[in-house]
Short mmCIF file of C-alpha atoms and ligand atoms in Angstrom, two decimals:
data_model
loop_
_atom_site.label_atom_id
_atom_site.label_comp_id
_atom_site.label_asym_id
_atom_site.label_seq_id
_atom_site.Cartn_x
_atom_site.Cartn_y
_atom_site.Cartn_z
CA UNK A 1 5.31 -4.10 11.13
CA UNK A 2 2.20 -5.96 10.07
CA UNK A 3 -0.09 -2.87 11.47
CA UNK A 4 2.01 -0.35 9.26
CA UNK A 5 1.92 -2.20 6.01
CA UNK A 6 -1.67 -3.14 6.56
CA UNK A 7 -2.47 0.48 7.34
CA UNK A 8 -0.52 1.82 4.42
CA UNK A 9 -1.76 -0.99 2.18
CA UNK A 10 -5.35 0.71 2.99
CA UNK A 11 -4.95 4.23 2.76
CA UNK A 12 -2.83 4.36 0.17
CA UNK A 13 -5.49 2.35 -2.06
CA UNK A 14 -7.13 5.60 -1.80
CA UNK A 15 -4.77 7.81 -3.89
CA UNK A 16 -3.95 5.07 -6.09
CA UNK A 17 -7.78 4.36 -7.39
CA UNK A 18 -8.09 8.00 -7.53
CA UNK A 19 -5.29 8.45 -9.22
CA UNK A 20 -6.46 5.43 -11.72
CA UNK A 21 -9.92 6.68 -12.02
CA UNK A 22 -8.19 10.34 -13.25
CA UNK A 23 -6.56 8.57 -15.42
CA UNK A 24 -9.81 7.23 -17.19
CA UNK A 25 -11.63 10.24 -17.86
CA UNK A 26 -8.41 12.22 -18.93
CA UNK A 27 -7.73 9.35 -21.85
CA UNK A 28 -11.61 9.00 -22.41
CA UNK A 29 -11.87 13.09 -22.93
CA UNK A 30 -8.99 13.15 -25.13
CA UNK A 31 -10.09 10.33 -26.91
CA UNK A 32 -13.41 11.80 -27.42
CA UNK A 33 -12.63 15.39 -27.98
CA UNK A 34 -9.84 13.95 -30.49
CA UNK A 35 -7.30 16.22 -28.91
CA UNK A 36 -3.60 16.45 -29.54
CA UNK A 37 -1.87 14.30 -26.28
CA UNK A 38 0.44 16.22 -24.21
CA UNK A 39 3.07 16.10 -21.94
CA UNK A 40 -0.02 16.52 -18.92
CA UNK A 41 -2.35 13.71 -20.52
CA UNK A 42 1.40 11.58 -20.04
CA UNK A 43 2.17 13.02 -16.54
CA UNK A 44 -1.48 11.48 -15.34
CA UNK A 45 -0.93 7.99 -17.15
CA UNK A 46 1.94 7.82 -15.69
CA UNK A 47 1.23 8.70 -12.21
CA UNK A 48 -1.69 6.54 -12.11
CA UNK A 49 1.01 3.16 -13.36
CA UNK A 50 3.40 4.59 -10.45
CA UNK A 51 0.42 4.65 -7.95
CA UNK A 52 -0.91 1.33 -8.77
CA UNK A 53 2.88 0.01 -9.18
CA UNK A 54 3.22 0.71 -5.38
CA UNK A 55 0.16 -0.66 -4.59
CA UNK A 56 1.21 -4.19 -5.77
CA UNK A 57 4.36 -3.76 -3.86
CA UNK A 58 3.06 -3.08 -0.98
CA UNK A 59 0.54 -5.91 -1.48
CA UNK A 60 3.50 -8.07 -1.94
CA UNK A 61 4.61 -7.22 1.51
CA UNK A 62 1.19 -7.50 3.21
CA UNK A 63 1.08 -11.07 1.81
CA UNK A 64 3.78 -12.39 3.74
CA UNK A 65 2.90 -10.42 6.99
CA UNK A 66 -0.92 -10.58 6.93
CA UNK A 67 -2.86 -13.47 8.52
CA UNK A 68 -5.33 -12.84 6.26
CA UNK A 69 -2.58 -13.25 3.36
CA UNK A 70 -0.48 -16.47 2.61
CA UNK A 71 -1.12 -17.79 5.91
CA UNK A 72 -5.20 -17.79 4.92
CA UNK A 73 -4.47 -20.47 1.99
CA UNK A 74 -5.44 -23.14 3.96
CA UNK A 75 -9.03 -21.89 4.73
CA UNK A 76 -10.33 -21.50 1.31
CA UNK A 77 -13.62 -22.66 2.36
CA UNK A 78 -14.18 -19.20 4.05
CA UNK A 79 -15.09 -16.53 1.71
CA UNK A 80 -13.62 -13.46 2.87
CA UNK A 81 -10.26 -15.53 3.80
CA UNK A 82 -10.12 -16.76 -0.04
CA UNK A 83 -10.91 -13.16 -0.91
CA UNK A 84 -7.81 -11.30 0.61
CA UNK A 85 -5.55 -14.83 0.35
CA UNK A 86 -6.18 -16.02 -3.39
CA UNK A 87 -8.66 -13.55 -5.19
CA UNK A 88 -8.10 -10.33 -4.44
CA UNK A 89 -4.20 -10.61 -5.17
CA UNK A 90 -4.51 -12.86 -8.44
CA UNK A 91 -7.19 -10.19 -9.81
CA UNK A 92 -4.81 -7.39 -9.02
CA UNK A 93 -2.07 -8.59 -10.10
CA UNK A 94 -3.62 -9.34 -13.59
CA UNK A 95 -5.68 -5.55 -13.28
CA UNK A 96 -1.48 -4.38 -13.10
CA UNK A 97 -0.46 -5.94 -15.99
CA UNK A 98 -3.02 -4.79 -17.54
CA UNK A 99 -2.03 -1.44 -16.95
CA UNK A 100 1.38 -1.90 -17.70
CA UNK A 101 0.20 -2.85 -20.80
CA UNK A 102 -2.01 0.28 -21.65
CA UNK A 103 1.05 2.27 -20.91
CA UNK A 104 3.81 0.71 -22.81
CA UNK A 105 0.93 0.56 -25.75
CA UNK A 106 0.30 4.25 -25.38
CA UNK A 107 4.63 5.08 -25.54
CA UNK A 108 4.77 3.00 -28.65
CA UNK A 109 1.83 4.63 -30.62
CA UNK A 110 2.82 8.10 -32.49
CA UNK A 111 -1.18 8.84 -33.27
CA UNK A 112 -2.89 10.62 -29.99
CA UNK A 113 -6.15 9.01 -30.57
CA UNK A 114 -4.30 5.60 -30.63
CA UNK A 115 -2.27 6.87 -27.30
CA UNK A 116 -5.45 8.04 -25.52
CA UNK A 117 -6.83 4.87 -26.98
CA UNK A 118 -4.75 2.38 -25.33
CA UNK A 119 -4.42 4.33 -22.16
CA UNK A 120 -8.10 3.95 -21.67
CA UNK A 121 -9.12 0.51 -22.50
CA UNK A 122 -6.16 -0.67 -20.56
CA UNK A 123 -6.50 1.43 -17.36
CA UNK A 124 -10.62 1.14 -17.74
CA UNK A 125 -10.34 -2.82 -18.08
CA UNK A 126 -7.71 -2.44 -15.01
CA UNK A 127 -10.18 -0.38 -12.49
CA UNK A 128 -12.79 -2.88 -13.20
CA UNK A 129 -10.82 -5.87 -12.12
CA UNK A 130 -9.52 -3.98 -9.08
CA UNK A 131 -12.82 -3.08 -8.14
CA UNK A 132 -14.81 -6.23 -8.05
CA UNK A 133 -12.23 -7.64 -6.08
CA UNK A 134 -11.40 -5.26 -3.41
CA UNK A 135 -12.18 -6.56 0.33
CA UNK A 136 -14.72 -3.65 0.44
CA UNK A 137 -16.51 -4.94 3.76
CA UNK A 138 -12.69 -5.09 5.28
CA UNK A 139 -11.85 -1.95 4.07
CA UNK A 140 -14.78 0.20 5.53
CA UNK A 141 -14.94 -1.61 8.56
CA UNK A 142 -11.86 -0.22 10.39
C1 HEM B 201 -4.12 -1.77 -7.10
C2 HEM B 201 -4.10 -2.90 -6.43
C3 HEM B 201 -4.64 -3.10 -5.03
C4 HEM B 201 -5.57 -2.36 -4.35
C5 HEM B 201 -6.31 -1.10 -4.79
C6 HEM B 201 -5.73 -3.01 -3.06
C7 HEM B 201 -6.58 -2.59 -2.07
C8 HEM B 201 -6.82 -3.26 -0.88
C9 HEM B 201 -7.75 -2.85 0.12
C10 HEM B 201 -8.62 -1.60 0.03
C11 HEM B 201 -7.70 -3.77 1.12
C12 HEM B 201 -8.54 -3.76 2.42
C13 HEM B 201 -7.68 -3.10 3.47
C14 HEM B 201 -8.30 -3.12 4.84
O1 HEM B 201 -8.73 -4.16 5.30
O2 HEM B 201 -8.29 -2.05 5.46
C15 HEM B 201 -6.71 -4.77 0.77
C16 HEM B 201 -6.37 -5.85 1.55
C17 HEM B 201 -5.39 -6.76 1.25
N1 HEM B 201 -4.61 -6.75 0.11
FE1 HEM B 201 -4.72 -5.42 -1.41
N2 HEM B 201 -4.89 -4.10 -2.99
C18 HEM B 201 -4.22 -4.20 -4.18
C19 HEM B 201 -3.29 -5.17 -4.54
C20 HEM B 201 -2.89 -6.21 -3.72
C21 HEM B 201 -1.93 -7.23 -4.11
C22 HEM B 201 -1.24 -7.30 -5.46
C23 HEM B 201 -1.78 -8.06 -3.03
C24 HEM B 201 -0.92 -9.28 -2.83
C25 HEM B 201 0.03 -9.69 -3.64
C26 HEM B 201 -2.66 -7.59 -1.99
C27 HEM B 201 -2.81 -8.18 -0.75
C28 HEM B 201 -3.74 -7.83 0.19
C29 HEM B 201 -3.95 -8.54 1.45
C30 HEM B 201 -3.21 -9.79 1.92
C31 HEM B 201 -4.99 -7.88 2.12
C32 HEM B 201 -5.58 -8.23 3.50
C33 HEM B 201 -4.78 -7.45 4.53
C34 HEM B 201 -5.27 -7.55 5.96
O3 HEM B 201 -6.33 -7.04 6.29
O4 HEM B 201 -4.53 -8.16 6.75
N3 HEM B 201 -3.31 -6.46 -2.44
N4 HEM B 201 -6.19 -4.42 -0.45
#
């Protein structure tokens, strides 16, 4: 079970930050090229908040199955154990929100600058925080 989710928890990052990273040109380009939004600039948003969504679900999962998950909170004191255990969820989870944010912004605006607007900073502000905290030595060592 553990072996699945931790597999799938790792390849599945994949799609998701590419599907993310889409997502932040797209809204930058219509942003800058002051386009009109359409139904594809919405399809991308919202497969990017649907790829991250089951990212954090899966995350959930890995958390209680890992030993480098909730079982790691009592070796803070080693860094890559507080990295997977404490930072790298917290930081995602708040990078998610974030999201979520940009996207229910972006449904609630009628102007397309302001859609492409808040579908940028939010998802931008999002890749950043998932970025810094990845566990990028874990991930490219297996
Ligand atoms: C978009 C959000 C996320 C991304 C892109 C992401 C990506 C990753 C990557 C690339 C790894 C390294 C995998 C490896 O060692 O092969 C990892 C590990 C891990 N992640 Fe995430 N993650 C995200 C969210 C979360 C969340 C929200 C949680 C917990 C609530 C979580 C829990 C973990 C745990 C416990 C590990 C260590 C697993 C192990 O090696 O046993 N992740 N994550």
């Amino acid at each position: 079970m553990y072996h699945f989710i931790q597999k799938f928890h790792s390849g599945w990052a994949y799609l998701a930050l590419l599907l993310l990273v889409i997502a932040v040109f797209n809204s930058f380009s219509g942003w800058f090229s002051k386009r009109e939004f359409s139904a594809k600039d919405k399809k991308i948003g919202l497969f990017a908040l649907i790829g991250t969504h089951l990212q954090l679900v899966i995350g959930f999962i890995l958390y209680f199955t890992s030993p480098k998950g909730l079982d790691a909170l009592g070796y803070m004191e080693d860094a890559e154990m507080r990295l997977t255990a404490l930072e790298h969820p917290i930081v995602n989870i708040l990078a998610i929100v974030l999201i979520t944010i940009g996207w229910s912004r972006h449904k609630k605006a009628v102007a397309s600058d302001l859609k492409f607007k808040s579908l940028f900073v939010f998802y931008m502000l999002g890749l950043v925080l998932i970025l810094v905290r990845i566990p990028w030595k874990a991930w490219f060592s297996i």
